[in-house]
GROMACS .gro file of C-alpha atoms in nm:
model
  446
    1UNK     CA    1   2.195  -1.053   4.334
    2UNK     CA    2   1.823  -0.930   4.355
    3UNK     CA    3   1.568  -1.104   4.280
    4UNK     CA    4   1.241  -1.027   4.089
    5UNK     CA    5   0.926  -0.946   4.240
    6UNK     CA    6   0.741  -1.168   4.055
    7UNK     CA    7   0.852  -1.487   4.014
    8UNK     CA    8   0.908  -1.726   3.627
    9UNK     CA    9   0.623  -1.914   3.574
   10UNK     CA   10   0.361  -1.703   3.819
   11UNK     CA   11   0.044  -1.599   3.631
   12UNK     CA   12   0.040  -1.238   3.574
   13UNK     CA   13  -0.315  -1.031   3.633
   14UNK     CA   14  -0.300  -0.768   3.345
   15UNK     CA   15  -0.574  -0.504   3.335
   16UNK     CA   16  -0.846  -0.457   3.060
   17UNK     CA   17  -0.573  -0.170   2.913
   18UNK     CA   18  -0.319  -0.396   2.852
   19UNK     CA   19  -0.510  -0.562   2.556
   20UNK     CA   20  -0.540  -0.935   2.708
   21UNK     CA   21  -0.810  -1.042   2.973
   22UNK     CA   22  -0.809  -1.085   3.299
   23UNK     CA   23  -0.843  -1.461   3.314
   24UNK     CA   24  -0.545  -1.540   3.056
   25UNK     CA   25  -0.247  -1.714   3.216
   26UNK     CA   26   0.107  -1.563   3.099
   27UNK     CA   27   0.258  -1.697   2.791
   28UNK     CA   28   0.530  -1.804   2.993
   29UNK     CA   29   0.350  -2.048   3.249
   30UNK     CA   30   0.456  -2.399   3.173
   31UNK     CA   31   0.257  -2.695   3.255
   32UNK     CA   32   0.324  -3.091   3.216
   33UNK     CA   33   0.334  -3.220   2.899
   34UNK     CA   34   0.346  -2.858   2.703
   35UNK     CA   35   0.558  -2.938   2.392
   36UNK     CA   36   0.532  -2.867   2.016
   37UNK     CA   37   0.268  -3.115   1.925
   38UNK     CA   38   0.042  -2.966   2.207
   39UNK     CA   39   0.136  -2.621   2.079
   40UNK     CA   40   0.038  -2.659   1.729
   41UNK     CA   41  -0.281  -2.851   1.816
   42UNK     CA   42  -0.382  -2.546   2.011
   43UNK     CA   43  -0.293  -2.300   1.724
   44UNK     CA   44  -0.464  -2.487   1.473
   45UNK     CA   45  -0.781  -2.499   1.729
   46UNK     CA   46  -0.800  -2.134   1.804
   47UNK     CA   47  -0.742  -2.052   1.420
   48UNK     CA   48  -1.029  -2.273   1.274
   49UNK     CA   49  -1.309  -2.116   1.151
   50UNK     CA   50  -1.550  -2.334   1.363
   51UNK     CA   51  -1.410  -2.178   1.684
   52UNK     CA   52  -1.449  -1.851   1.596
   53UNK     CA   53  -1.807  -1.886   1.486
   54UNK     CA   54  -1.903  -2.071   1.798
   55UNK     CA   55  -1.671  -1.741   1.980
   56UNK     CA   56  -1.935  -1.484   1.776
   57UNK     CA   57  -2.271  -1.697   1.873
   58UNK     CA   58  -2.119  -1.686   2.235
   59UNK     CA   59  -2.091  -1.305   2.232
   60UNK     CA   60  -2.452  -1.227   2.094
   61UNK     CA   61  -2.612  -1.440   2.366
   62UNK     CA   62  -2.388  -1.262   2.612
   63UNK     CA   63  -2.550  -0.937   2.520
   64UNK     CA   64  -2.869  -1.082   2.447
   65UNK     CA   65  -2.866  -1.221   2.806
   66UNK     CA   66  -2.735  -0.881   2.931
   67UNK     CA   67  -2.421  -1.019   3.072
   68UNK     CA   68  -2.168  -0.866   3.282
   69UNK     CA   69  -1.951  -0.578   3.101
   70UNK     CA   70  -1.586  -0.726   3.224
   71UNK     CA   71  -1.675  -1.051   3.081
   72UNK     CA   72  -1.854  -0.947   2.712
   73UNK     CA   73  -1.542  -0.706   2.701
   74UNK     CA   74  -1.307  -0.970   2.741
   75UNK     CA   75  -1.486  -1.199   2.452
   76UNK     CA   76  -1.492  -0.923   2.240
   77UNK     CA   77  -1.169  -0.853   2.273
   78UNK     CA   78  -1.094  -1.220   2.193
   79UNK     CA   79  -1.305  -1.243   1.903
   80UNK     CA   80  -1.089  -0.895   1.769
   81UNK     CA   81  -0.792  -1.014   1.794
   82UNK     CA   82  -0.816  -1.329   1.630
   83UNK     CA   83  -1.042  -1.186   1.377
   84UNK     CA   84  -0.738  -0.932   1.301
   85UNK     CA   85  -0.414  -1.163   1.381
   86UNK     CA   86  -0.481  -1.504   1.237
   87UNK     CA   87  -0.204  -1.513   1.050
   88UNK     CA   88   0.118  -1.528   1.247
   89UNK     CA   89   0.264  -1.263   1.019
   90UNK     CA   90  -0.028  -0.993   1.112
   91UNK     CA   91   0.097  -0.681   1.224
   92UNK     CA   92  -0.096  -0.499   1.472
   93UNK     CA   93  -0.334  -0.292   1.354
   94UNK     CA   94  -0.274   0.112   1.516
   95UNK     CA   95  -0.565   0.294   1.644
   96UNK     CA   96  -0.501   0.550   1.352
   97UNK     CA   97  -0.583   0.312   1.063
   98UNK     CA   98  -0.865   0.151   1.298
   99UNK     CA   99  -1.033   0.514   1.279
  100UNK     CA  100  -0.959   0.567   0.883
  101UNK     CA  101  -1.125   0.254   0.781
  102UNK     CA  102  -1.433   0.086   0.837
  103UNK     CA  103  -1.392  -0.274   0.969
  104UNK     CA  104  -1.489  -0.599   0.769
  105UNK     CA  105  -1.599  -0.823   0.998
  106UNK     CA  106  -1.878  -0.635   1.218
  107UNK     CA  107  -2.077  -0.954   1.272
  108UNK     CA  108  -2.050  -0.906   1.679
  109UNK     CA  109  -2.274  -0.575   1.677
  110UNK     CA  110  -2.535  -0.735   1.393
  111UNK     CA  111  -2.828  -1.038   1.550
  112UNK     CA  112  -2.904  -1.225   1.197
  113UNK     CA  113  -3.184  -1.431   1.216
  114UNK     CA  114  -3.037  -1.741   1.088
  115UNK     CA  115  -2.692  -1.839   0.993
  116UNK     CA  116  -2.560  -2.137   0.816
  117UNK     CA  117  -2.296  -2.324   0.882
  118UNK     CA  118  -1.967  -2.077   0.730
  119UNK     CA  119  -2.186  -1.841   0.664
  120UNK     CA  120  -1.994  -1.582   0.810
  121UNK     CA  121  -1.627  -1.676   0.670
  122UNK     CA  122  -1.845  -1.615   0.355
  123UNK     CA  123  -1.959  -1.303   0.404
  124UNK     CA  124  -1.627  -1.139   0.535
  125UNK     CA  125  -1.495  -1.350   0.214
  126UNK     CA  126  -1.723  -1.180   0.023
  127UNK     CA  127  -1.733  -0.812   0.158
  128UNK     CA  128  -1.311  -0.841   0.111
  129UNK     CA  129  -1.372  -0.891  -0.276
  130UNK     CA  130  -1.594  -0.601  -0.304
  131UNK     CA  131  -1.327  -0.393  -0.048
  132UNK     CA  132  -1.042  -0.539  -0.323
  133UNK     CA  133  -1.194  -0.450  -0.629
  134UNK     CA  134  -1.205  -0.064  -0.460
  135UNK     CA  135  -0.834  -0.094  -0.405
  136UNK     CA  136  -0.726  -0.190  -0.711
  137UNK     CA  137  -1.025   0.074  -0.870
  138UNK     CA  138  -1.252  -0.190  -1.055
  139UNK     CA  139  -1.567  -0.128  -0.877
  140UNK     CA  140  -1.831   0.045  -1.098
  141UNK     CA  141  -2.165   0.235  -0.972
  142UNK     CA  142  -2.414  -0.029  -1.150
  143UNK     CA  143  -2.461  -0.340  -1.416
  144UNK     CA  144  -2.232  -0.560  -1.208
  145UNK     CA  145  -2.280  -0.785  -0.950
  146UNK     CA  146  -2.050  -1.017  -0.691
  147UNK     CA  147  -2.209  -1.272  -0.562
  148UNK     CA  148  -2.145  -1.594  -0.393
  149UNK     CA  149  -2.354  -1.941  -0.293
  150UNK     CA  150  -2.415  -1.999   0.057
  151UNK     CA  151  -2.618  -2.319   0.086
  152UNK     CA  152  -2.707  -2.527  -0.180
  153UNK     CA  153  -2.956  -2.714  -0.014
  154UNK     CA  154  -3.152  -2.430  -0.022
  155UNK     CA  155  -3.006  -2.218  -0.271
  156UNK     CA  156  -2.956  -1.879  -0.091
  157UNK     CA  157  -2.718  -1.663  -0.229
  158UNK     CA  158  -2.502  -1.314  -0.081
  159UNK     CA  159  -2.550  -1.003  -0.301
  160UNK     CA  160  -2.454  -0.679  -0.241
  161UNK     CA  161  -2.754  -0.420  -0.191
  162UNK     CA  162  -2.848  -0.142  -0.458
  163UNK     CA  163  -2.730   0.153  -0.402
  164UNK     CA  164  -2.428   0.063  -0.136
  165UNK     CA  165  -2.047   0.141  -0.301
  166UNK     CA  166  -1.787  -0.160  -0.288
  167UNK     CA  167  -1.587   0.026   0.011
  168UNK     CA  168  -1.893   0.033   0.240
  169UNK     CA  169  -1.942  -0.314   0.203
  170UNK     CA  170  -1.911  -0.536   0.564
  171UNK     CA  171  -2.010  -0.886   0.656
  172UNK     CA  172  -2.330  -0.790   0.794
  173UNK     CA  173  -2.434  -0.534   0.541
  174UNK     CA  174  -2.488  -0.816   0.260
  175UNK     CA  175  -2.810  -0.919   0.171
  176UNK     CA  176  -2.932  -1.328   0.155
  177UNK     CA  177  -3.203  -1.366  -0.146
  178UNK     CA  178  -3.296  -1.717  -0.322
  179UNK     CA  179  -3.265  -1.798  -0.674
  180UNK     CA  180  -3.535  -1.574  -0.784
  181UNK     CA  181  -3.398  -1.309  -0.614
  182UNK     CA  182  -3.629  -1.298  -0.338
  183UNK     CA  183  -3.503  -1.128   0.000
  184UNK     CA  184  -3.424  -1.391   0.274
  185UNK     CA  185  -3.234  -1.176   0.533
  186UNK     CA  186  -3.224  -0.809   0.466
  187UNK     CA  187  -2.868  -0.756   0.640
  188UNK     CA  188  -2.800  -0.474   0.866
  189UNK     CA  189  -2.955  -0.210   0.538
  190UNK     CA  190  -3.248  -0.106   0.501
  191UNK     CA  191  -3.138  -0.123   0.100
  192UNK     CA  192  -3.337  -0.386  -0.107
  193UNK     CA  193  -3.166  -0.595  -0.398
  194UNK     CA  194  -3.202  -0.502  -0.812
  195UNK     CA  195  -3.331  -0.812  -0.924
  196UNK     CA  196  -3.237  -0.785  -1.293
  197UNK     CA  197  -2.880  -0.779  -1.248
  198UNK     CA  198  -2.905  -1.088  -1.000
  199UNK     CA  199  -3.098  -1.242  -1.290
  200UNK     CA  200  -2.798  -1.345  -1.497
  201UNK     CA  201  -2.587  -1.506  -1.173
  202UNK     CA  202  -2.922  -1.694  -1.117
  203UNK     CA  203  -2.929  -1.858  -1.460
  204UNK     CA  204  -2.518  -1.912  -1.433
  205UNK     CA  205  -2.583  -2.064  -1.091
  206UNK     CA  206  -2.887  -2.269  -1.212
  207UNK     CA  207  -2.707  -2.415  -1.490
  208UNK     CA  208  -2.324  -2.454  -1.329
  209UNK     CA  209  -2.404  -2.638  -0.979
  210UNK     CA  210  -2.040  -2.643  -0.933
  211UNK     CA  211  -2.021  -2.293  -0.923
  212UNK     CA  212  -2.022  -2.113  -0.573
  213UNK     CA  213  -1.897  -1.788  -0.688
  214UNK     CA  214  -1.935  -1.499  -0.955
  215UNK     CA  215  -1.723  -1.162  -0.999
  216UNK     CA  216  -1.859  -0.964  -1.247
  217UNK     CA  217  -1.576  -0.731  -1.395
  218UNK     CA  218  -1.692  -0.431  -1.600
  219UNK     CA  219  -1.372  -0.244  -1.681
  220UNK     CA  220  -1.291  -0.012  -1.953
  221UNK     CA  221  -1.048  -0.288  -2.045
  222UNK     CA  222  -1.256  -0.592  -2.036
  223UNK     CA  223  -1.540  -0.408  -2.154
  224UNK     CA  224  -1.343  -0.314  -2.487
  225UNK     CA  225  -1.189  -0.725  -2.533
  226UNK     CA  226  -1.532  -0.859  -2.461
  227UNK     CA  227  -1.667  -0.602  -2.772
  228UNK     CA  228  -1.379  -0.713  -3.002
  229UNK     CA  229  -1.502  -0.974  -3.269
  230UNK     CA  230  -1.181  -1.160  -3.194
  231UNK     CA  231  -1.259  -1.193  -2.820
  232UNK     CA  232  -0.989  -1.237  -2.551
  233UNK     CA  233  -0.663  -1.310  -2.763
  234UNK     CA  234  -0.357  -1.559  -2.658
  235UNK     CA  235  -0.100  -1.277  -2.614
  236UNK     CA  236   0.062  -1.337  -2.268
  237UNK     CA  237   0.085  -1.556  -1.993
  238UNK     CA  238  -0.223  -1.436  -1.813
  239UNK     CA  239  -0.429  -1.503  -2.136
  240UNK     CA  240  -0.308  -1.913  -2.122
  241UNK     CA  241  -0.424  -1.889  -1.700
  242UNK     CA  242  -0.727  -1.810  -1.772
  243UNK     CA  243  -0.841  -2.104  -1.965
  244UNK     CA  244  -1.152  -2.183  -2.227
  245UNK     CA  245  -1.356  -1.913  -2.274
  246UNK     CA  246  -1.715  -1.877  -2.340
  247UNK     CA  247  -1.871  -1.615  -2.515
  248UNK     CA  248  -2.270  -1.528  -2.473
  249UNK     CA  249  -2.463  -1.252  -2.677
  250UNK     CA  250  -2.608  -1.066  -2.394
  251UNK     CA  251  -2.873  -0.778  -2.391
  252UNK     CA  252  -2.952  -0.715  -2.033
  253UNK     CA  253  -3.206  -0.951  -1.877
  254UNK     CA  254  -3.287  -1.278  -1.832
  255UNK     CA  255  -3.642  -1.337  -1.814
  256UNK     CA  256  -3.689  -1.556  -2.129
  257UNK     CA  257  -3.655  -1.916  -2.094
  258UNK     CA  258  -3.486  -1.929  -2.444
  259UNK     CA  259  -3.194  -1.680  -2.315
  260UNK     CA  260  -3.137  -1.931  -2.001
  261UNK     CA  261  -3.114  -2.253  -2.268
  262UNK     CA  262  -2.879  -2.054  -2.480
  263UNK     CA  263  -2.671  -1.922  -2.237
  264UNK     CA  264  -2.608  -2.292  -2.087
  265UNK     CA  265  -2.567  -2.405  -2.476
  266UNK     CA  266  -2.317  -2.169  -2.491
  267UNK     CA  267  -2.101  -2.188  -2.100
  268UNK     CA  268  -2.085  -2.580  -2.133
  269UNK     CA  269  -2.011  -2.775  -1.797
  270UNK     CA  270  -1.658  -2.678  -1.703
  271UNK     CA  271  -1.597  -2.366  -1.867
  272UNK     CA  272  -1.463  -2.093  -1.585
  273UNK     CA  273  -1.487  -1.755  -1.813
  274UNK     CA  274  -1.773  -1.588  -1.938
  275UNK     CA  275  -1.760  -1.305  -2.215
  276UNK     CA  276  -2.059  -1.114  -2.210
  277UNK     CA  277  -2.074  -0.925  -2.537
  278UNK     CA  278  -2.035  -0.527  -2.489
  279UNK     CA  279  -2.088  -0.599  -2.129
  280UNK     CA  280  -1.737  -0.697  -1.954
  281UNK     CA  281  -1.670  -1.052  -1.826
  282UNK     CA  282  -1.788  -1.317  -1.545
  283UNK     CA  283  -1.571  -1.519  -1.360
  284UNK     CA  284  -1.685  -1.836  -1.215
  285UNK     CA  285  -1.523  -2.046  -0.948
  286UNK     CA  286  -1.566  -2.342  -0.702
  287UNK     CA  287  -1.437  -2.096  -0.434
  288UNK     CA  288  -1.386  -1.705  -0.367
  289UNK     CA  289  -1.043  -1.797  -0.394
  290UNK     CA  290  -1.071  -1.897  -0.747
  291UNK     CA  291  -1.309  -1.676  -0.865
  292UNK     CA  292  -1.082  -1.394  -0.786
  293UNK     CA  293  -0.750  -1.546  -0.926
  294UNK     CA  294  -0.927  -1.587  -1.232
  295UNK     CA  295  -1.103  -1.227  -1.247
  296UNK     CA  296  -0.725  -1.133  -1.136
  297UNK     CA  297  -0.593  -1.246  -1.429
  298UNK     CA  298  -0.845  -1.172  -1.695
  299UNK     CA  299  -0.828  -0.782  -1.620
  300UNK     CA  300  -0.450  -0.824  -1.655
  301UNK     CA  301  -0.469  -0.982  -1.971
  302UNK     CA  302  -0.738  -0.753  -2.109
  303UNK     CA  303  -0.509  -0.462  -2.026
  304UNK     CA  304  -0.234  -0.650  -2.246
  305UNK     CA  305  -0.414  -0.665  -2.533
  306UNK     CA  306  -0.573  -0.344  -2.535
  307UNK     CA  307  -0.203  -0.169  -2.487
  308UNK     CA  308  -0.047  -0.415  -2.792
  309UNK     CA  309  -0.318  -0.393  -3.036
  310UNK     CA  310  -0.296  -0.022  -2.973
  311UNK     CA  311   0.060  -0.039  -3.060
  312UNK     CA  312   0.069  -0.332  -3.292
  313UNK     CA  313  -0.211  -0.146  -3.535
  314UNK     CA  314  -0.376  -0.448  -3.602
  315UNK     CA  315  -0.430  -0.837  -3.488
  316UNK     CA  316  -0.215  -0.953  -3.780
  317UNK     CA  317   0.092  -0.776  -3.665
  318UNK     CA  318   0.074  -0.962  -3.319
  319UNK     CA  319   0.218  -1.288  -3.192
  320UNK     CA  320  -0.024  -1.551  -3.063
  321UNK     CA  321   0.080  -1.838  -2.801
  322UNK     CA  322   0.007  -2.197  -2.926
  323UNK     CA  323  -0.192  -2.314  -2.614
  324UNK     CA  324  -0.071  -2.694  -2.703
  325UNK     CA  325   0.327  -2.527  -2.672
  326UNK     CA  326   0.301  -2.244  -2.388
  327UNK     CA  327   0.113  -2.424  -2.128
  328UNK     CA  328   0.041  -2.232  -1.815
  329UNK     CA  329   0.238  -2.344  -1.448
  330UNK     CA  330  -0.074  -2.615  -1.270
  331UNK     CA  331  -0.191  -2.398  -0.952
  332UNK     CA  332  -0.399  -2.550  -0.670
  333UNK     CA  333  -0.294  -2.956  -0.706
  334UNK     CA  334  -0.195  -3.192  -0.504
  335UNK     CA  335   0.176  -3.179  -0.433
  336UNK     CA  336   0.468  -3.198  -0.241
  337UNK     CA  337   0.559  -2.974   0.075
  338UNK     CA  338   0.859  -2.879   0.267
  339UNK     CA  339   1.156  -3.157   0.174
  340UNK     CA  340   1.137  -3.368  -0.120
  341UNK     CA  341   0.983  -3.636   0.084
  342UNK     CA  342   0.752  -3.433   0.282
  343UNK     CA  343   0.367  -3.456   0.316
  344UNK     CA  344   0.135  -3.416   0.106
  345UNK     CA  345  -0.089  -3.108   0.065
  346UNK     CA  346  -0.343  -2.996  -0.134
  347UNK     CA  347  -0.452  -2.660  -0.182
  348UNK     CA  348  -0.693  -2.510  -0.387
  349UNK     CA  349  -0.641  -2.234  -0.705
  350UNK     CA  350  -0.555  -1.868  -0.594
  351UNK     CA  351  -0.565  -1.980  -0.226
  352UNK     CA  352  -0.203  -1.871  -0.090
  353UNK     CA  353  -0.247  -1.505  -0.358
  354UNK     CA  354  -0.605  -1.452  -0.174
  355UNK     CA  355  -0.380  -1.483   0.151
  356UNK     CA  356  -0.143  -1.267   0.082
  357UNK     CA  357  -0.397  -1.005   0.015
  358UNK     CA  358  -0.567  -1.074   0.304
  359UNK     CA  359  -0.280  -1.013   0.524
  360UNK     CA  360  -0.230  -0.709   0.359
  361UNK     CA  361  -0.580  -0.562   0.402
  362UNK     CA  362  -0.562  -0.679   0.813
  363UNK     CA  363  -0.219  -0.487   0.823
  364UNK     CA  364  -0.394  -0.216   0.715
  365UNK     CA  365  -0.642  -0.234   0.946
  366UNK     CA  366  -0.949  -0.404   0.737
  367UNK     CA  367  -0.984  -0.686   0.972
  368UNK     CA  368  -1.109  -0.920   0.700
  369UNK     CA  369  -1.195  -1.189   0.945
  370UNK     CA  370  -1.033  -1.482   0.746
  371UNK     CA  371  -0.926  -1.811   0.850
  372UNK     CA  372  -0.573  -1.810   0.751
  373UNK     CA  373  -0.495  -2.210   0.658
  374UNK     CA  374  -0.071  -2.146   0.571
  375UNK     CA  375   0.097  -2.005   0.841
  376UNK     CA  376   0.399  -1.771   0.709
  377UNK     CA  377   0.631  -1.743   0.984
  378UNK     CA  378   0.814  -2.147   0.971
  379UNK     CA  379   0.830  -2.299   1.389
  380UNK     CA  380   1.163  -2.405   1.449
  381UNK     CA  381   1.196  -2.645   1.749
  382UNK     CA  382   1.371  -2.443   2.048
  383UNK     CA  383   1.694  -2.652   2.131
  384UNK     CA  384   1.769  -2.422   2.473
  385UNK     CA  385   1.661  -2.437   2.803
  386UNK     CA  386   1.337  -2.259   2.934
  387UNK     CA  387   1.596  -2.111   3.175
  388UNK     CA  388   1.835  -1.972   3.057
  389UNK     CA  389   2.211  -1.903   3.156
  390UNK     CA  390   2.221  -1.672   3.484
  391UNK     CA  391   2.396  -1.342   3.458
  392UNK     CA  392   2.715  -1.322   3.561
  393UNK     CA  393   2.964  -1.057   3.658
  394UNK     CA  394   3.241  -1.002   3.449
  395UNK     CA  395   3.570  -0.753   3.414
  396UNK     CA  396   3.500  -0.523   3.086
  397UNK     CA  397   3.839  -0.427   2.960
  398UNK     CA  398   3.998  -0.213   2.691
  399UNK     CA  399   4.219  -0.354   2.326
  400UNK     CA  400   4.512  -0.217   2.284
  401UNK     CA  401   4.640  -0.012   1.932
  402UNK     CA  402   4.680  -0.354   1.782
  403UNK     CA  403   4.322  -0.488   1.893
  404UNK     CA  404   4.469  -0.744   2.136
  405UNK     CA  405   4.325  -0.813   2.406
  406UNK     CA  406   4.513  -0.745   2.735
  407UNK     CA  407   4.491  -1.054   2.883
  408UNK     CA  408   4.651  -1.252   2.607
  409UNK     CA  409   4.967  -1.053   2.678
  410UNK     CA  410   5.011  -1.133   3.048
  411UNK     CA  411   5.197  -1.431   3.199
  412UNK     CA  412   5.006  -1.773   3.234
  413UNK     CA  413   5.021  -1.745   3.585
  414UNK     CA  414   4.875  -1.387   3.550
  415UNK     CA  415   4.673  -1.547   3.353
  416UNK     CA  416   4.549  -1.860   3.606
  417UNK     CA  417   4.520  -1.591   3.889
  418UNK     CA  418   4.234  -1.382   3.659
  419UNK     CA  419   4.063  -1.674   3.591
  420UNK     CA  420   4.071  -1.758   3.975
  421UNK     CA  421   3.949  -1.414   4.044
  422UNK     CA  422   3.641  -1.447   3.792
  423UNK     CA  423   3.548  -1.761   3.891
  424UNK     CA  424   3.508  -1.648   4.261
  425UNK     CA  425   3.299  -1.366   4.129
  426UNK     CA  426   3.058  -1.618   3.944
  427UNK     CA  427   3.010  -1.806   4.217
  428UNK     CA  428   2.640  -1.768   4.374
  429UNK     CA  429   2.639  -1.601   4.696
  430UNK     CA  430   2.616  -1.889   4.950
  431UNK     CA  431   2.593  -1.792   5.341
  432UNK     CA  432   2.671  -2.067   5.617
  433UNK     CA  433   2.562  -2.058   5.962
  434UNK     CA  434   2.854  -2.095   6.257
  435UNK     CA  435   2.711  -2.087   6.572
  436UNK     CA  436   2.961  -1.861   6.827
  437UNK     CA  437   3.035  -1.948   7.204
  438UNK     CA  438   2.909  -1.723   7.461
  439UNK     CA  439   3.147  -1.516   7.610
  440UNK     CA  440   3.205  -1.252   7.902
  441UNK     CA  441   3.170  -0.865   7.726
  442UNK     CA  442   3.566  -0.812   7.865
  443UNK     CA  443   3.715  -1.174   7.698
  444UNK     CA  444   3.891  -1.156   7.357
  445UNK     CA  445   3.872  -1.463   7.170
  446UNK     CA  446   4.167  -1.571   6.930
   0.00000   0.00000   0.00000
């Protein structure tokens, strides 16, 4: 039997056009002590969101530094693919959908001038909701705002310039401003920031210091609930999701003191939903996670009741839901995974839907950039060998009419003499040396 050029367990020198660098060992080199535990401590390293921001300040002082081409290629194509495969279930992305759409994460091409700590899982975070609220068509042209908390030390906050629509919104384009609204980093835009609608977030965020995120949502549907005397109504499941509601008389702006006491009179210290009168709703969470479960759910539920009080012809025809009776499933606890007696886990509200979407937008060829924390493929131990059975060289025969195998039919001495016969031909080749007695060219031997 032949052997193959390159032997199991050799590391293989691929070129730049095969997709993995130069200096990468093949997948199927084993080393000492390689096991499961060692695996999974080196997938969780390589997906944490620490490595890859250590990965991205690596790459801009490569090209700061002017380093060699081969070796800020081979980064960069690091920093790609993990940016576009950290979930295990991430397709990869075609060069067809790479050329339709305009990538996420662009942070590798863009020198900030400072950068806290997460700052840019927040900003690809960020630039996803705006890229979401496109897909599912909720992004208007102006009077709404998405904006999210970046340090609360110093309370900076990511806001999306004026005049830039939600689908040509990346992590570099966003702009940092403080709580007045003052630039602090213009982005990668030479477009400024409209500081009157960043004036209600900065009240909300003044007066909710639990609050890291706001979604504004100015849909024809929530716009018409949050102008309905009644407000947003019981009526389905996603109604009792959303929670207490707080409603606020808004007319625009923020600049009076007076407005900024009222509207924390009126939001309270836990409440997550925010009806703005005539002017759609705000959605408040500890996370972007949250924030856009939430802001999921209210349009959902504003659609609902717009549909059945169209129908209905009236509120008094329509059946509310007794909160204290209908309570909603608990989402983002502490509970049980895997087996009854497994370990705990604790995950936070809207974290596995935000996911989902998130491997559905890298699919497509967004690369979002986000740290995927739930892998969705499950790692089943391998029980075989790392080498596996040889090949061997067997007889292929034909069934007869009755599908029985020929063989089955013969005598059992037939029988013993086939199985002889394929044993000898699974036998290794083996060679042995016999060393021969010189003799005269005319002598026979016998």
């Amino acid at each position: 039997m032949s052997k193959s050029p390159t032997p199991c367990g050799t590391p293989v020198q691929l070129s730049p056009s095969d997709g993995v660098p130069e200096s990468l060992p093949s997948p199927q080199h084993s080393t000492p002590g390689s096991g499961p535990p060692q695996k999974k401590r080196i997938s969780s390293l390589l997906q944490s969101p620490s490595f890859r921001e250590e990965l991205d300040v690596l790459i801009q002082e490569q090209m700061k530094k002017g380093g060699s081409s081969s070796n800020l290629w081979a980064l960069r194509q690091l920093a790609d693919f993990m940016s576009s495969h950290g979930s295990p279930a991430a397709l990869p992305v075609s060069p067809s959908n790479m050329m339709m759409v305009t990538p996420i994460n662009d942070l590798q091409i863009w020198e900030p001038g400072s950068l806290v700590k997460g700052e840019r899982l927040m900003r690809c975070k960020l630039a996803s909701v705006h890229r979401l609220f496109d897909l599912y068509g909720w992004a208007q042209i102006s009077r709404t705002c998405l904006t999210l908390r970046v340090s609360k030390e110093q309370e900076h906050f990511l806001v999306l310039p004026h005049g830039l629509a939600y689908s040509e919104v990346t992590g570099s384009n966003l702009v940092k401003v403080n709580i007045v609204g003052e630039v602090v980093e213009k982005g990668s835009t030479n477009l400024g920031v409209d500081t009157e609608e960043f004036s209600l977030h900065s009240a909300i965020y003044s007066a909710r210091p639990d609050v890291r995120c706001l979604l504004h949502l100015h849909t024809p549907a929530t716009a018409a609930v949050s102008s309905m005397k009644s407000g947003l109504l019981p009526l389905s499941h996603e109604a009792l999701l959303v929670g207490d509601v707080a409603y606020y008389d808004y007319n625009g702006v923020m600049e009076e003191e007076e407005d900024r006491v009222e509207l924390q009179k009126s939001l309270g210290p836990t409440c997550k939903v925010l009806v703005l009168r005539n002017h759609g709703i705000v959605a408040l969470g500890e996370s972007v996670e949250e924030a856009f479960y939430t802001i999921f759910h209210i349009q959902a539920a504003c659609q609902i009741q717009v549909s059945a009080l169209c129908c209905a012809g009236g509120e008094q025809n329509l059946i509310m839901l007794d909160r204290s009776v209908h309570k909603p499933s608990v989402a983002g606890t502490v509970g049980w995974a895997g087996s009854t007696f497994g370990p705990l886990t604790k995950t936070r509200i809207g974290e596995h839907e935000f996911e989902a979407l998130m491997r559905t937008m890298d699919n497509l060829g967004y690369r979002t950039g986000y740290a995927y924390r739930f892998p969705v493929l499950l790692e089943r131990s391998r029980t075989r060998r790392d080498v596996e059975v040889p090949a061997t060289a067997t007889a292929h025969h034909q069934f007869d009419d009755d599908g029985v195998h020929p063989a089955l039919r013969q005598h059992p001495f037939a029988q013993r003499q086939q199985q002889e016969r394929t044993r000898w031909l699974n036998t290794p080749n083996s060679y042995q040396k016999v060393n021969q007695e010189l003799t005269s060219p005319g002598q026979r031997t016998t």
